[in-house]
C-alpha cells in the first residue's frame, strides 16, 4: 500500500506494474471518474468541480492532481483541521503542476461557498477508511 513499495516493484519488475492505489495516489479511480465526467458533461475544459469530505487521502490527492494538470477549477471543502486537510507536500506538488495551466485548486472550509457555481459535486467518506485501521 506504500507508494515506495510500488515504485520499487516497478523498478525491478520484468512486466508492467499498474498502480491501482497507494497511500498517495488512486490513479485508476480518478481516470475512471474523469471518463464518467467526460461522458456525462462532454467538454471538461471549463468545469468547476467541488469535492466534499476528508481531504487527507489518496483519492483527493489524485483529484487535485488531475484538475491541476488539466487546468480545471476545484474547490476542496474539508474541515478546518490538519487531520482532514491535504498534506503540505501534496499542496506543493499541486502548485507545481498548476504553473503551466489555468488550474485553480483551492482548499475551502465552507461547504456552501465550495458548492457555488459547481458543475460537478464529488464526495467521499467523511473520514478516510485507511485512517480507521
PDB file of C-alpha atoms in Angstrom:
ATOM      1  CA  UNK A   1       0.000   0.000   0.000  1.00  0.00           C
ATOM      2  CA  UNK A   2       3.027   2.266   0.390  1.00  0.00           C
ATOM      3  CA  UNK A   3       3.993   4.254  -2.691  1.00  0.00           C
ATOM      4  CA  UNK A   4       7.667   3.391  -2.344  1.00  0.00           C
ATOM      5  CA  UNK A   5       6.863  -0.349  -2.393  1.00  0.00           C
ATOM      6  CA  UNK A   6       5.099   0.047  -5.738  1.00  0.00           C
ATOM      7  CA  UNK A   7       7.942   2.142  -7.163  1.00  0.00           C
ATOM      8  CA  UNK A   8      10.449  -0.481  -6.026  1.00  0.00           C
ATOM      9  CA  UNK A   9       8.382  -3.250  -7.591  1.00  0.00           C
ATOM     10  CA  UNK A  10       8.139  -1.340 -10.878  1.00  0.00           C
ATOM     11  CA  UNK A  11      11.875  -0.652 -10.870  1.00  0.00           C
ATOM     12  CA  UNK A  12      12.787  -4.338 -10.701  1.00  0.00           C
ATOM     13  CA  UNK A  13       9.809  -5.963 -12.438  1.00  0.00           C
ATOM     14  CA  UNK A  14      10.141  -7.549 -15.877  1.00  0.00           C
ATOM     15  CA  UNK A  15       6.482  -6.773 -16.613  1.00  0.00           C
ATOM     16  CA  UNK A  16       4.417  -3.579 -16.445  1.00  0.00           C
ATOM     17  CA  UNK A  17       3.194  -2.607 -12.992  1.00  0.00           C
ATOM     18  CA  UNK A  18      -0.150  -0.816 -12.729  1.00  0.00           C
ATOM     19  CA  UNK A  19      -0.619   1.215  -9.582  1.00  0.00           C
ATOM     20  CA  UNK A  20      -4.249   0.655  -8.616  1.00  0.00           C
ATOM     21  CA  UNK A  21      -3.717   2.686  -5.443  1.00  0.00           C
ATOM     22  CA  UNK A  22      -1.179   3.586  -2.839  1.00  0.00           C
ATOM     23  CA  UNK A  23      -1.025   5.858   0.180  1.00  0.00           C
ATOM     24  CA  UNK A  24      -0.543   8.960  -2.010  1.00  0.00           C
ATOM     25  CA  UNK A  25      -2.429   8.064  -5.197  1.00  0.00           C
ATOM     26  CA  UNK A  26      -5.515   6.334  -6.562  1.00  0.00           C
ATOM     27  CA  UNK A  27      -4.881   6.791 -10.296  1.00  0.00           C
ATOM     28  CA  UNK A  28      -7.241   4.189 -11.734  1.00  0.00           C
ATOM     29  CA  UNK A  29     -10.182   5.547  -9.736  1.00  0.00           C
ATOM     30  CA  UNK A  30      -9.527   9.105 -10.909  1.00  0.00           C
ATOM     31  CA  UNK A  31      -9.136   8.012 -14.536  1.00  0.00           C
ATOM     32  CA  UNK A  32     -12.449   6.153 -14.303  1.00  0.00           C
ATOM     33  CA  UNK A  33     -14.151   9.084 -12.609  1.00  0.00           C
ATOM     34  CA  UNK A  34     -12.940  11.515 -15.271  1.00  0.00           C
ATOM     35  CA  UNK A  35     -14.066   9.160 -18.032  1.00  0.00           C
ATOM     36  CA  UNK A  36     -17.544   9.243 -16.486  1.00  0.00           C
ATOM     37  CA  UNK A  37     -17.441  13.037 -16.146  1.00  0.00           C
ATOM     38  CA  UNK A  38     -16.421  13.373 -19.809  1.00  0.00           C
ATOM     39  CA  UNK A  39     -19.205  11.002 -20.897  1.00  0.00           C
ATOM     40  CA  UNK A  40     -21.805  12.970 -18.932  1.00  0.00           C
ATOM     41  CA  UNK A  41     -20.569  16.538 -19.450  1.00  0.00           C
ATOM     42  CA  UNK A  42     -18.701  16.432 -22.777  1.00  0.00           C
ATOM     43  CA  UNK A  43     -16.064  19.145 -22.798  1.00  0.00           C
ATOM     44  CA  UNK A  44     -14.322  19.265 -19.425  1.00  0.00           C
ATOM     45  CA  UNK A  45     -12.172  22.332 -20.125  1.00  0.00           C
ATOM     46  CA  UNK A  46     -14.392  24.839 -18.316  1.00  0.00           C
ATOM     47  CA  UNK A  47     -15.755  22.700 -15.498  1.00  0.00           C
ATOM     48  CA  UNK A  48     -15.684  23.594 -11.840  1.00  0.00           C
ATOM     49  CA  UNK A  49     -15.591  20.575  -9.545  1.00  0.00           C
ATOM     50  CA  UNK A  50     -16.406  20.719  -5.846  1.00  0.00           C
ATOM     51  CA  UNK A  51     -15.131  17.981  -3.542  1.00  0.00           C
ATOM     52  CA  UNK A  52     -16.619  17.397  -0.089  1.00  0.00           C
ATOM     53  CA  UNK A  53     -15.140  15.158   2.582  1.00  0.00           C
ATOM     54  CA  UNK A  54     -11.884  14.106   4.167  1.00  0.00           C
ATOM     55  CA  UNK A  55      -9.136  15.655   2.045  1.00  0.00           C
ATOM     56  CA  UNK A  56      -6.270  13.762   3.703  1.00  0.00           C
ATOM     57  CA  UNK A  57      -6.369  10.794   1.315  1.00  0.00           C
ATOM     58  CA  UNK A  58      -5.159   9.374  -1.976  1.00  0.00           C
ATOM     59  CA  UNK A  59      -8.435   9.956  -3.871  1.00  0.00           C
ATOM     60  CA  UNK A  60      -8.460  13.666  -3.072  1.00  0.00           C
ATOM     61  CA  UNK A  61      -4.771  13.948  -3.913  1.00  0.00           C
ATOM     62  CA  UNK A  62      -5.290  12.488  -7.393  1.00  0.00           C
ATOM     63  CA  UNK A  63      -8.422  14.571  -7.968  1.00  0.00           C
ATOM     64  CA  UNK A  64      -6.318  17.643  -7.176  1.00  0.00           C
ATOM     65  CA  UNK A  65      -3.521  16.424  -9.453  1.00  0.00           C
ATOM     66  CA  UNK A  66      -5.893  15.761 -12.348  1.00  0.00           C
ATOM     67  CA  UNK A  67      -7.516  19.189 -12.050  1.00  0.00           C
ATOM     68  CA  UNK A  68      -4.099  20.861 -11.838  1.00  0.00           C
ATOM     69  CA  UNK A  69      -2.827  19.059 -14.937  1.00  0.00           C
ATOM     70  CA  UNK A  70      -5.959  19.777 -16.999  1.00  0.00           C
ATOM     71  CA  UNK A  71      -6.342  23.371 -15.828  1.00  0.00           C
ATOM     72  CA  UNK A  72      -9.675  22.883 -14.075  1.00  0.00           C
ATOM     73  CA  UNK A  73     -11.232  24.676 -11.139  1.00  0.00           C
ATOM     74  CA  UNK A  74     -11.524  22.582  -7.985  1.00  0.00           C
ATOM     75  CA  UNK A  75     -12.739  23.600  -4.564  1.00  0.00           C
ATOM     76  CA  UNK A  76     -11.913  21.077  -1.855  1.00  0.00           C
ATOM     77  CA  UNK A  77     -14.305  21.509   1.079  1.00  0.00           C
ATOM     78  CA  UNK A  78     -12.986  19.833   4.199  1.00  0.00           C
ATOM     79  CA  UNK A  79     -12.993  20.518   7.934  1.00  0.00           C
ATOM     80  CA  UNK A  80     -10.510  23.119   9.138  1.00  0.00           C
ATOM     81  CA  UNK A  81      -8.394  20.505  10.867  1.00  0.00           C
ATOM     82  CA  UNK A  82      -4.993  19.069   9.834  1.00  0.00           C
ATOM     83  CA  UNK A  83      -6.356  15.524  10.197  1.00  0.00           C
ATOM     84  CA  UNK A  84      -8.780  16.220   7.321  1.00  0.00           C
ATOM     85  CA  UNK A  85      -6.656  18.541   5.158  1.00  0.00           C
ATOM     86  CA  UNK A  86      -4.184  17.648   2.394  1.00  0.00           C
ATOM     87  CA  UNK A  87      -0.541  17.227   3.337  1.00  0.00           C
ATOM     88  CA  UNK A  88       1.727  20.182   2.522  1.00  0.00           C
ATOM     89  CA  UNK A  89       3.884  18.033   0.224  1.00  0.00           C
ATOM     90  CA  UNK A  90       0.792  17.383  -1.913  1.00  0.00           C
ATOM     91  CA  UNK A  91      -0.225  21.062  -1.907  1.00  0.00           C
ATOM     92  CA  UNK A  92       3.292  21.939  -3.080  1.00  0.00           C
ATOM     93  CA  UNK A  93       3.000  19.345  -5.855  1.00  0.00           C
ATOM     94  CA  UNK A  94      -0.357  20.816  -6.937  1.00  0.00           C
ATOM     95  CA  UNK A  95       1.156  24.305  -7.060  1.00  0.00           C
ATOM     96  CA  UNK A  96       3.952  23.000  -9.283  1.00  0.00           C
ATOM     97  CA  UNK A  97       1.562  21.081 -11.569  1.00  0.00           C
ATOM     98  CA  UNK A  98      -0.663  24.160 -11.937  1.00  0.00           C
ATOM     99  CA  UNK A  99       2.102  26.507 -13.066  1.00  0.00           C
ATOM    100  CA  UNK A 100       1.562  25.850 -16.776  1.00  0.00           C
ATOM    101  CA  UNK A 101      -2.228  25.605 -16.713  1.00  0.00           C
ATOM    102  CA  UNK A 102      -5.173  27.777 -15.746  1.00  0.00           C
ATOM    103  CA  UNK A 103      -5.987  25.490 -12.809  1.00  0.00           C
ATOM    104  CA  UNK A 104      -7.484  26.874  -9.632  1.00  0.00           C
ATOM    105  CA  UNK A 105      -7.279  24.295  -6.857  1.00  0.00           C
ATOM    106  CA  UNK A 106      -8.407  25.730  -3.533  1.00  0.00           C
ATOM    107  CA  UNK A 107      -8.871  24.309  -0.056  1.00  0.00           C
ATOM    108  CA  UNK A 108     -12.043  25.793   1.434  1.00  0.00           C
ATOM    109  CA  UNK A 109     -13.531  25.150   4.846  1.00  0.00           C
ATOM    110  CA  UNK A 110     -17.010  26.302   3.848  1.00  0.00           C
ATOM    111  CA  UNK A 111     -19.202  23.778   2.008  1.00  0.00           C
ATOM    112  CA  UNK A 112     -21.726  26.356   0.807  1.00  0.00           C
ATOM    113  CA  UNK A 113     -19.007  28.509  -0.733  1.00  0.00           C
ATOM    114  CA  UNK A 114     -17.367  25.471  -2.333  1.00  0.00           C
ATOM    115  CA  UNK A 115     -20.630  24.373  -3.956  1.00  0.00           C
ATOM    116  CA  UNK A 116     -21.322  27.722  -5.613  1.00  0.00           C
ATOM    117  CA  UNK A 117     -21.227  27.612  -9.428  1.00  0.00           C
ATOM    118  CA  UNK A 118     -20.126  23.980  -9.379  1.00  0.00           C
ATOM    119  CA  UNK A 119     -20.666  21.718 -12.396  1.00  0.00           C
ATOM    120  CA  UNK A 120     -19.713  18.516 -10.575  1.00  0.00           C
ATOM    121  CA  UNK A 121     -20.221  17.560  -6.936  1.00  0.00           C
ATOM    122  CA  UNK A 122     -17.680  14.929  -5.875  1.00  0.00           C
ATOM    123  CA  UNK A 123     -17.976  13.339  -2.458  1.00  0.00           C
ATOM    124  CA  UNK A 124     -16.105  10.803  -0.406  1.00  0.00           C
ATOM    125  CA  UNK A 125     -16.335   9.491   3.116  1.00  0.00           C
ATOM    126  CA  UNK A 126     -16.055  11.992   5.953  1.00  0.00           C
ATOM    127  CA  UNK A 127     -13.130  10.027   7.366  1.00  0.00           C
ATOM    128  CA  UNK A 128     -10.769   8.008   5.187  1.00  0.00           C
ATOM    129  CA  UNK A 129     -11.087   4.282   5.632  1.00  0.00           C
ATOM    130  CA  UNK A 130      -7.303   3.890   5.745  1.00  0.00           C
ATOM    131  CA  UNK A 131      -7.169   6.079   8.849  1.00  0.00           C
ATOM    132  CA  UNK A 132      -9.556   3.807  10.724  1.00  0.00           C
ATOM    133  CA  UNK A 133      -7.276   0.770  10.784  1.00  0.00           C
TER     134      UNK A 133
END
